[in-house]
Amino acid sequence: MQDEIKQLDQFIKDSQRIVFFGGAGVSTESGIPDFRSKDGLYNQHDVRFDMYQPEYLLSHSCLVNEPKVYYEFHRQKMDTRSIEPNNAHKYLAKLEESGKLLGIVTQNIDGLHQKAGSQAVYEIHGSALRNYCMSCGREYPEDYIFESEEPIPKCSCGGIIRPDITLYEESLPDDQVSGAIHALAKADMLIIGGTSLTVYPAASFINYFKGNTVVVINESEIGVKPAKNTLVIKRKIGEVFTELAKLQNIEL
Ligand SMILES: [Zn+2]
């Protein structure tokens, strides 16, 4: 057993109010590509979408001005319904069950934390598993847009049904943001995992954390202000939590 896993175990034992802040790297081990990695969405060549910037395909402008293109891209690239949570999601669900985890703040829109059993999840970029009508607000089930045969899915009121995700040019959902900030401000330990901390304003939220212990689990180096206790583990987060669970005799 590596020393860094033992150190992480000790930090968790010594803490009572842990918050996890995560990004795309938490879901890559489930098979969802990170947008920005070498094999990610931004670097995949797909003849249907090559003429567009990836940021445009995920923007409010695209949804409003070229909805057919927007929905084709969404159906092709955002359908994660068959994807299963990995050991990172599962370990965090167990940590919540144990009473030590205040919440998860995620930039992901795949719903995998909830699928693993987590309850206190703040989805600061929304979720592709929720849909609503842009005119009347009526909610539609998670399959609706993916299964709809209309190029642009329409509500019974005539409005357009859209996914409840935060697109470029849109502001973050207030309720999720305030929940995330509240949890971070109360936490005594922060685990940052699977994120390059390059997407703003999401990345700036960690500034609300005032506790003593910060753990970073990410394959590449990220800039984080050191705390009294700081631990950096440059590995895949699913593997780290698999070993940690074994050390703690937790079955995932
Ligand atoms: Zn409607």
Tab-separated table of C-alpha atoms in Angstrom, residues 23-35 37 86 89 108 110 112 194 219 236-237:
chain	number	residue	atom	x	y	z
A	23	GLY	CA	-14.768	17.387	-12.948
A	24	ALA	CA	-14.584	15.363	-16.150
A	25	GLY	CA	-11.745	13.135	-14.892
A	26	VAL	CA	-14.158	11.520	-12.420
A	27	SER	CA	-16.196	10.107	-15.305
A	28	THR	CA	-13.452	9.232	-17.804
A	29	GLU	CA	-12.937	5.852	-16.099
A	30	SER	CA	-16.622	5.158	-16.833
A	31	GLY	CA	-15.913	5.829	-20.509
A	32	ILE	CA	-17.109	9.418	-20.880
A	33	PRO	CA	-14.467	11.458	-22.715
A	34	ASP	CA	-13.133	14.624	-21.153
A	35	PHE	CA	-14.005	17.495	-23.515
A	37	SER	CA	-8.268	15.800	-23.439
A	86	ASN	CA	-17.022	3.753	-11.464
A	89	HIS	CA	-18.530	7.628	-7.717
A	108	ASN	CA	-20.259	16.958	-14.865
A	110	ASP	CA	-23.910	12.865	-16.540
A	112	LEU	CA	-23.336	9.351	-12.353
A	194	GLY	CA	-10.437	14.795	-11.874
A	219	GLU	CA	-3.261	12.921	-13.221
A	236	LYS	CA	-6.433	8.258	-11.765
A	237	ILE	CA	-9.102	8.942	-9.181
